[in-house]
XYZ file of C-alpha atoms in Angstrom:
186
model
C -140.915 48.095 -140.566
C -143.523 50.516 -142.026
C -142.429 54.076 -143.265
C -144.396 56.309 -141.667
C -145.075 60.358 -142.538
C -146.049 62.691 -139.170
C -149.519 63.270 -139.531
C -148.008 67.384 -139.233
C -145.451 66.836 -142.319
C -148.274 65.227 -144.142
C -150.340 68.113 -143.385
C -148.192 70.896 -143.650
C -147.787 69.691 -147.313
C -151.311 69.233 -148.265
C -151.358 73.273 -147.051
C -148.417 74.413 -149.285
C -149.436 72.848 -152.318
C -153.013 74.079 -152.027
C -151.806 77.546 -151.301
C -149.382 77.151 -154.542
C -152.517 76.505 -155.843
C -154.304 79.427 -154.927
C -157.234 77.055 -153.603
C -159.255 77.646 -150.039
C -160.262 74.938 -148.310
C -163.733 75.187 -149.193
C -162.800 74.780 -152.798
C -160.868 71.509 -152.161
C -163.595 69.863 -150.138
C -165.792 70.758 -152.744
C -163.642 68.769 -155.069
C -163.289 65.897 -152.870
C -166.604 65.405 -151.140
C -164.835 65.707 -147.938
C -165.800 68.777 -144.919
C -163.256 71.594 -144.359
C -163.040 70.492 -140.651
C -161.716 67.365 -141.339
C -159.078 68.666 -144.358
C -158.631 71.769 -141.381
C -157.740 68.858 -139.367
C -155.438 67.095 -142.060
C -153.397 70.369 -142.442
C -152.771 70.972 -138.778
C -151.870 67.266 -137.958
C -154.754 66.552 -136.117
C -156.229 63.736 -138.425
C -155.159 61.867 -141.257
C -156.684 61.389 -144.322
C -157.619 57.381 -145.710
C -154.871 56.712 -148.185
C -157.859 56.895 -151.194
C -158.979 60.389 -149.683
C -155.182 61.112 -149.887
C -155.333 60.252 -154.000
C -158.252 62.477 -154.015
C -156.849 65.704 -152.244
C -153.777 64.937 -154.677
C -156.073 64.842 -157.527
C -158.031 67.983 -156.434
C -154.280 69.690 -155.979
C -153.520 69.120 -159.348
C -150.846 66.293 -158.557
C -150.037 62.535 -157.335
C -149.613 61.127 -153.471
C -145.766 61.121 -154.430
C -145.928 64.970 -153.841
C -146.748 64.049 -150.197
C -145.418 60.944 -149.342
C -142.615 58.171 -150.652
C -143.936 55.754 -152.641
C -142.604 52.528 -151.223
C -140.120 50.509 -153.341
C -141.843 48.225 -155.473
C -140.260 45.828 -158.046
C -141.527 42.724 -160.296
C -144.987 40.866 -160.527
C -143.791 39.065 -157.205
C -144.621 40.403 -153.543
C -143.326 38.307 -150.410
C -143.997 38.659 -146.875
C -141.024 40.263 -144.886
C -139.895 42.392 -148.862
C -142.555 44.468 -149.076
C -142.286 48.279 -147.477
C -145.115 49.151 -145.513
C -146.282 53.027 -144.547
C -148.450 54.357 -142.597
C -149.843 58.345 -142.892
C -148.943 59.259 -139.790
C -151.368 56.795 -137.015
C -148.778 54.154 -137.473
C -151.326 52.024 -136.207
C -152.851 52.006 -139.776
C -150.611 50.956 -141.847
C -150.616 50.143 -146.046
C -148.348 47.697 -147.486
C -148.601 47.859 -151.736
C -148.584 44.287 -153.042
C -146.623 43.817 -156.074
C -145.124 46.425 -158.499
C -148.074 45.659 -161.235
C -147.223 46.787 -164.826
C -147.896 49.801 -167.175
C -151.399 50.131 -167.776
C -152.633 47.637 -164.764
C -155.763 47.621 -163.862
C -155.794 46.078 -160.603
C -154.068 47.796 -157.557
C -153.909 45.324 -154.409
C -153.160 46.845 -150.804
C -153.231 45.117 -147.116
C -154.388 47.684 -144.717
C -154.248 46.844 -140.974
C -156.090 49.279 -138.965
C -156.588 49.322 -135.263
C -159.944 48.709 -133.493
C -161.849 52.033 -132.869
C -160.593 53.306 -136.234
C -163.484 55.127 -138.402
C -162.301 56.354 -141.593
C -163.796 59.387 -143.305
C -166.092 59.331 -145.765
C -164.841 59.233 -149.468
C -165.777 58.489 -152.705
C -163.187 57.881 -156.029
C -163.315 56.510 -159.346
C -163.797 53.013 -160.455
C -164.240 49.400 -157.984
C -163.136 48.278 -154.856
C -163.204 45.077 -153.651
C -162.501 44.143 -150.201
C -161.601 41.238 -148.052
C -161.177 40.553 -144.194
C -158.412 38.250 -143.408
C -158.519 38.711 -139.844
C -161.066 40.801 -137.903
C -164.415 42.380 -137.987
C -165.483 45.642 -139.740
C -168.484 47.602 -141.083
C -168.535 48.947 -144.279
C -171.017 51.527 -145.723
C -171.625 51.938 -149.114
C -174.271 54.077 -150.455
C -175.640 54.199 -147.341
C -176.269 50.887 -146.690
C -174.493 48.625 -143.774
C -172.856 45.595 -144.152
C -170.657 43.992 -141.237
C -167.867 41.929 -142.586
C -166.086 39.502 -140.458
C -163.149 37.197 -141.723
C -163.335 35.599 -145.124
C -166.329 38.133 -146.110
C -165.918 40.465 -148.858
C -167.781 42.891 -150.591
C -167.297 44.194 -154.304
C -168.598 47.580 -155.083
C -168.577 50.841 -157.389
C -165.865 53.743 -155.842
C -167.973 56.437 -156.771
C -170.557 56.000 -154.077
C -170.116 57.626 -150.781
C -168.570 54.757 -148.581
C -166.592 54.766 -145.228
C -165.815 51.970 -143.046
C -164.472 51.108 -139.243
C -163.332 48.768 -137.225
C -165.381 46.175 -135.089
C -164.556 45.077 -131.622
C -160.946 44.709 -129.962
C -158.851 43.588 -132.914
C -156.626 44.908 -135.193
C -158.337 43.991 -138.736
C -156.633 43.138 -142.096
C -157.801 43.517 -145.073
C -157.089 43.082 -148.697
C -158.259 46.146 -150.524
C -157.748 45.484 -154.084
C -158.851 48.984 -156.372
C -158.798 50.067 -159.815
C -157.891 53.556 -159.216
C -153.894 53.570 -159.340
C -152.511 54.947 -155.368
C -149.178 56.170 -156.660
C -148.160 57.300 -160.675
């Protein structure tokens, strides 16, 4: 059963900690290459922020995602189907299950991400690689500008710091493995 944080609690305390940190809007965007509509929108409830926009707001707000939402249980080098937590930020239609604990110092941070069709995600950019693969579905992801439709058992390897956004394809739900260097959680 995925934890999931209301879109409004999530929002309310992206809006307290940036007002803690004496930060407008327009500054955080800035900071995160995101618009002030759409972190307007995170703050009343209306949207929700991509879990890696999420680590960037955090970042911008001079903390971690824990200050905003539970970091699921994790514990040894093991994951298995039916143990892990999953969590959603607030659609619980897209939901984020963390595979495996990792260590200190890992490098590699593996998600599965199921996200319903119709879902567009924002566009973001963050540190480091992603590399992403669709076990079930179709989806288009844009990186740098340029297109690239993925159906199941494509993948696609590229650098975090260019502007990238993707969505879902057709009437599916997708799956993916998203595996990232930039650590989600501290």
């Amino acid at each position: 059963m995925a934890d999931s944080v209301a879109e409004e609690a999530l929002g309310k305390k992206i809006r307290k900690r940036r007002r803690a940190m004496d930060m407008t809007l327009q500054q955080v965007a800035e900071r995160v290459g995101l618009s002030i509509g759409f972190l307007s929108q995170v703050e009343r409830g209306t949207s929700t922020p991509s879990l890696a926009s999420l680590c960037n707001i955090a970042e911008a707000l001079g903390t971690n995602v824990d200050a905003f939402i539970k970091a699921p249980r994790q514990s040894g080098s093991v994951s298995r189907p039916g143990e892990r937590e999953s969590f959603s930020l607030g659609d619980v239609r897209r939901t984020y299950e963390l595979l495996g604990a990792g260590f200190s110092g890992a490098k590699l941070h593996p998600t599965l991400v199921r996200r319903p069709p119709g879902h567009v995600s924002e566009i973001m950019h963050n540190e480091g690689e992603d590399f992403v693969y669709v076990l079930e579905g179709c989806m288009l992801l844009e990186v740098g500008g340029e297109r690239h439709i993925l159906n199941k058992g494509d993948s696609m390897h590229f650098q975090s710091h260019l502007p990238h956004r993707s969505a879902t394809l057709g009437s599916e739900t997708t799956l993916e493995l998203w595996v990232r260097t930039q650590p989600l959680f501290s």
